[in-house]
Coordinates of C-alpha atoms in Angstrom, one line a residue:
M216 CA 2.9 -16.3 28.3
P217 CA 1.1 -13.9 30.6
H218 CA 3.2 -11.8 33.2
S219 CA 1.8 -11.1 36.6
P220 CA 0.9 -7.1 37.2
G221 CA 4.0 -7.5 39.6
P222 CA 3.2 -4.3 42.2
P223 CA 2.0 -0.5 42.1
S224 CA 4.7 1.6 40.6
P225 CA 5.7 5.3 40.6
A226 CA 3.1 8.4 38.8
A227 CA 5.3 9.2 36.5
Y228 CA 8.5 8.1 34.4
F229 CA 11.6 10.1 35.2
E230 CA 12.4 12.2 38.4
R231 CA 14.3 15.5 37.7
V232 CA 17.7 15.6 39.2
D233 CA 19.1 18.6 37.4
R234 CA 18.8 20.2 34.5
H235 CA 20.3 17.8 32.2
R236 CA 19.9 14.8 34.6
F237 CA 17.1 12.5 35.4
R238 CA 16.4 9.4 37.1
A239 CA 14.6 6.8 35.5
T240 CA 12.4 5.3 38.0
E241 CA 11.1 1.6 37.8
Q242 CA 8.0 2.0 35.6
V243 CA 10.5 2.7 32.5
G244 CA 11.2 -1.4 32.7
G245 CA 10.8 -2.6 29.8
G246 CA 9.6 -5.4 27.9
W247 CA 12.4 -7.7 26.1
N248 CA 14.4 -7.1 29.6
P249 CA 12.5 -5.5 32.8
A250 CA 15.6 -4.4 34.3
E251 CA 16.3 -2.0 31.0
Q252 CA 14.4 0.6 29.8
H253 CA 11.2 0.0 27.9
I254 CA 13.4 2.9 25.2
A255 CA 9.5 4.9 24.7
P256 CA 9.7 7.0 27.6
A257 CA 13.5 8.5 27.1
F258 CA 12.1 9.2 23.7
G259 CA 9.4 11.3 25.1
L260 CA 11.9 13.1 27.9
L261 CA 14.2 14.0 24.7
A262 CA 11.5 15.7 22.6
H263 CA 10.7 17.6 26.1
A264 CA 14.6 18.0 26.3
V265 CA 14.4 19.7 22.5
E266 CA 11.1 22.0 23.4
A267 CA 12.4 23.1 26.2
D268 CA 15.7 24.3 24.8
R269 CA 14.1 26.0 22.2
D270 CA 11.5 27.8 24.4
A271 CA 14.8 29.2 26.3
R272 CA 16.6 30.2 23.0
R273 CA 13.4 31.8 21.7
D274 CA 9.6 32.8 21.7
D275 CA 8.1 32.0 18.6
G276 CA 6.9 28.2 19.6
L277 CA 8.4 26.3 16.1
R278 CA 6.8 22.6 16.2
L279 CA 8.4 19.5 16.4
A280 CA 7.8 18.4 12.6
R281 CA 10.4 15.2 12.1
L282 CA 11.8 13.5 14.8
S283 CA 14.6 10.2 14.2
Y284 CA 15.8 8.8 17.1
D285 CA 18.5 6.4 16.6
I286 CA 19.5 3.7 19.3
L287 CA 22.4 3.1 20.6
G288 CA 22.4 0.5 23.3
V289 CA 20.7 -0.4 26.2
L290 CA 20.1 1.3 29.2
P291 CA 19.7 0.0 32.9
I292 CA 17.1 1.9 34.8
D293 CA 19.0 4.7 36.9
V294 CA 19.9 8.3 35.8
V295 CA 20.4 9.5 32.6
D296 CA 22.6 12.7 31.0
I297 CA 20.6 15.1 28.5
E298 CA 22.5 17.6 26.3
V299 CA 20.9 19.0 22.9
A300 CA 22.9 21.2 20.5
V301 CA 21.7 23.5 17.6
L302 CA 22.9 21.6 14.2
R303 CA 21.4 24.4 12.0
P304 CA 19.6 27.5 13.0
G305 CA 17.4 29.2 11.5
R306 CA 14.4 31.9 11.5
T307 CA 12.0 29.6 10.1
I308 CA 13.7 26.3 10.3
E309 CA 15.4 24.5 13.0
L310 CA 17.5 21.1 12.9
V311 CA 18.5 20.3 16.5
E312 CA 20.4 17.1 18.8
A313 CA 19.7 15.8 21.7
R314 CA 21.7 13.1 22.8
L315 CA 20.9 10.8 26.3
S316 CA 23.9 9.0 27.6
H317 CA 24.2 6.8 30.8
A318 CA 27.6 6.5 32.6
G319 CA 29.1 8.9 29.9
R320 CA 27.4 6.1 26.9
V321 CA 25.6 7.6 24.9
A322 CA 22.1 5.5 24.2
V323 CA 20.3 7.4 22.1
I324 CA 20.5 10.5 19.2
L325 CA 17.5 12.2 18.6
R326 CA 17.6 14.5 15.7
A327 CA 14.6 17.2 15.4
W328 CA 13.1 19.8 12.2
L329 CA 11.3 22.2 14.1
M330 CA 9.7 24.2 11.6
Q331 CA 7.7 27.3 12.0
D332 CA 3.8 27.5 12.3
Y333 CA 1.7 29.5 9.8
D334 CA -1.7 29.6 8.7
T335 CA -2.9 27.2 6.1
A336 CA -6.1 25.9 7.6
A337 CA -7.5 26.3 4.3
W338 CA -6.0 23.3 2.4
A339 CA -6.1 21.2 5.7
G340 CA -6.9 17.2 5.7
S341 CA -5.2 14.3 4.7
T342 CA -6.0 10.9 2.9
L343 CA -5.6 8.4 5.3
P344 CA -8.1 6.8 6.4
P345 CA -9.7 7.1 9.6
I346 CA -9.8 4.6 12.9
A347 CA -13.1 2.9 14.6
P348 CA -13.6 5.3 17.8
V349 CA -11.7 4.3 21.0
E350 CA -14.9 3.5 22.4
T351 CA -15.7 1.3 19.6
M352 CA -12.7 -1.3 20.6
P353 CA -11.9 -4.0 23.3
V354 CA -9.3 -3.2 26.4
W355 CA -6.3 -5.7 25.7
E356 CA -4.2 -6.5 28.2
P357 CA 0.0 -5.9 27.2
G358 CA 0.8 -7.7 30.1
S359 CA -0.8 -10.9 28.5
V360 CA 2.3 -10.5 26.2
W361 CA 4.8 -8.4 27.7
P362 CA 6.9 -7.6 30.9
G363 CA 7.8 -4.9 32.2
G364 CA 6.6 -1.4 33.5
F365 CA 6.6 0.5 30.7
V366 CA 3.7 -1.8 29.3
R367 CA 1.7 -2.3 32.3
S368 CA 1.5 1.6 32.8
V369 CA -0.3 2.0 29.4
E370 CA -4.2 1.5 28.4
V371 CA -4.8 -0.1 25.4
R372 CA -7.6 -0.3 23.1
R373 CA -7.5 -2.5 20.4
A374 CA -9.5 -3.7 17.2
Q375 CA -7.1 -7.0 15.9
V376 CA -7.0 -7.9 12.0
E377 CA -4.8 -10.8 12.0
P378 CA -1.4 -10.8 14.0
G379 CA 1.1 -8.0 12.7
R380 CA -2.1 -5.6 11.7
A381 CA -3.7 -3.3 14.5
S382 CA -5.7 -0.5 15.0
Y383 CA -5.7 0.5 18.5
W384 CA -5.5 3.3 21.3
L385 CA -3.0 4.8 23.7
R386 CA -3.2 6.0 26.5
T387 CA -1.3 6.5 30.2
A388 CA -1.8 7.7 33.5
C389 CA 1.9 8.0 33.6
S390 CA 3.2 11.4 34.2
L391 CA 6.7 11.9 31.7
I392 CA 8.9 13.9 34.4
A393 CA 7.4 13.9 38.2
G394 CA 5.9 17.4 38.9
E395 CA 6.7 18.8 35.3
Q396 CA 4.2 19.4 33.3
V397 CA 5.2 18.9 29.2
S398 CA 3.7 19.4 25.6
A399 CA 0.9 17.2 24.9
T400 CA 3.6 16.2 22.2
A401 CA 6.4 14.5 23.9
R402 CA 3.7 12.9 25.6
A403 CA 2.7 11.5 22.8
L404 CA 5.8 10.6 21.4
G405 CA 7.3 8.4 25.1
M406 CA 4.1 6.4 24.1
L407 CA 5.1 6.2 20.6
D408 CA 7.7 3.1 20.3
I409 CA 5.2 0.8 22.3
A410 CA 4.2 0.2 18.9
N411 CA 6.0 -2.8 17.4
G412 CA 5.1 -5.3 20.9
I413 CA 1.0 -4.4 20.3
T414 CA 0.7 -6.5 17.6
P415 CA 3.6 -8.8 16.9
R416 CA 3.6 -10.9 14.1
A417 CA 5.2 -14.1 15.7
S418 CA 5.7 -15.2 19.1
T419 CA 7.9 -13.5 21.5
D420 CA 8.9 -17.7 22.8
E421 CA 10.0 -17.6 19.1
V422 CA 11.7 -14.7 18.1
V423 CA 12.4 -11.6 19.7
F424 CA 12.4 -8.5 17.1
P425 CA 14.0 -4.9 19.0
N426 CA 13.8 -2.1 16.9
L427 CA 17.0 -0.5 16.1
D428 CA 15.4 3.2 15.6
L429 CA 12.0 5.1 15.0
T430 CA 10.9 7.7 12.6
A431 CA 8.2 10.1 13.4
H432 CA 6.0 12.6 11.0
L433 CA 4.3 14.5 12.3
F434 CA 1.6 17.1 10.5
A435 CA -0.3 18.3 13.3
S436 CA 0.4 17.9 17.1
P437 CA -1.6 15.7 18.9
R438 CA -4.5 16.6 20.9
G439 CA -6.3 14.6 24.2
E440 CA -5.1 11.8 26.4
W441 CA -5.8 9.2 23.5
L442 CA -3.1 8.1 21.0
G443 CA -4.5 6.0 17.8
L444 CA -1.9 3.7 15.7
D445 CA -2.6 1.9 12.8
T446 CA 0.2 -0.3 12.6
S447 CA 0.8 -3.0 10.2
V448 CA 4.4 -4.8 10.7
S449 CA 6.0 -6.3 8.0
F450 CA 9.0 -9.1 8.5
G451 CA 11.8 -9.8 5.4
A452 CA 13.8 -13.2 5.3
N453 CA 17.2 -11.9 6.0
G454 CA 16.6 -11.0 9.8
I455 CA 15.3 -7.3 8.9
G456 CA 11.6 -5.6 9.2
L457 CA 9.6 -3.2 9.7
T458 CA 7.2 -1.8 11.8
H459 CA 4.9 0.9 9.9
S460 CA 2.3 3.3 11.6
I461 CA 0.0 6.1 10.7
L462 CA -0.5 7.9 13.9
H463 CA -4.3 9.7 15.4
D464 CA -6.0 11.7 18.0
R465 CA -9.6 12.0 17.9
H466 CA -9.6 14.5 15.0
G467 CA -8.1 12.1 12.2
P468 CA -4.7 11.3 11.4
I469 CA -1.5 13.2 12.2
G470 CA 1.1 11.4 10.5
A471 CA 3.3 8.9 10.6
M472 CA 5.9 6.0 12.5
S473 CA 8.5 3.9 11.0
Q474 CA 10.7 1.3 12.8
C475 CA 13.3 -0.8 11.9
L476 CA 13.5 -4.6 13.3
T477 CA 16.4 -7.1 13.9
I478 CA 14.3 -10.5 14.1
R479 CA 16.4 -12.7 15.5
P480 CA 15.3 -16.4 16.7
R481 CA 14.9 -17.4 20.0
G482 CA 18.5 -18.3 21.1
R483 CA 20.5 -16.9 18.2

């Protein structure tokens, strides 16, 4: 059912408290429960923390290539803590873990592979099909389906084929952290989790389908303010589902993402 837009929200998802702590703003209010955080901005915050830790330790700018997030629980709209540790150091490849917690309870764990740049432009390309340009897609209001500050903060242009199948473009005017610059990659990762709600396969009045995780593989860093997704949603007969998306910027495909869903009829 439609949801009213509500009052204006702050222009950032988080405000820095100190080196390791960040205060969530009302802008992160979730779709399933507006009093809890939508996990998408927290994913971007963790990616930024991994990049900041990298830059504090080395000067060669290893790129985020794979990011695997596990969601261990919900988060209130409050201060969160982030800790980063290198699990597998290396000269050209590293495996890094970042944990986001609230009041001592870990809520999200990210494991990220970082890889060194090489000049492979002579072989660059993809057989993944492009999606239509953002200018050709109609505006779609995610607030017509979902409540919460985060959904209201994202601009969407969508071409839906059927429920559970669509291509679309996303952008947000909100910064990830108030007064701080973040990479285009961290900024994009801070929007990705919304994919599970952009082309619902079933009405949220009948069934809930939150995701347990998100894994993204990037073979190119996103460029520009718009992030494109080509998304397919699958529901199994056993309460398990999958939202799978090919990621794009205006230059073409840049990677892929999957989310594991827990599907439950309303009231169970």
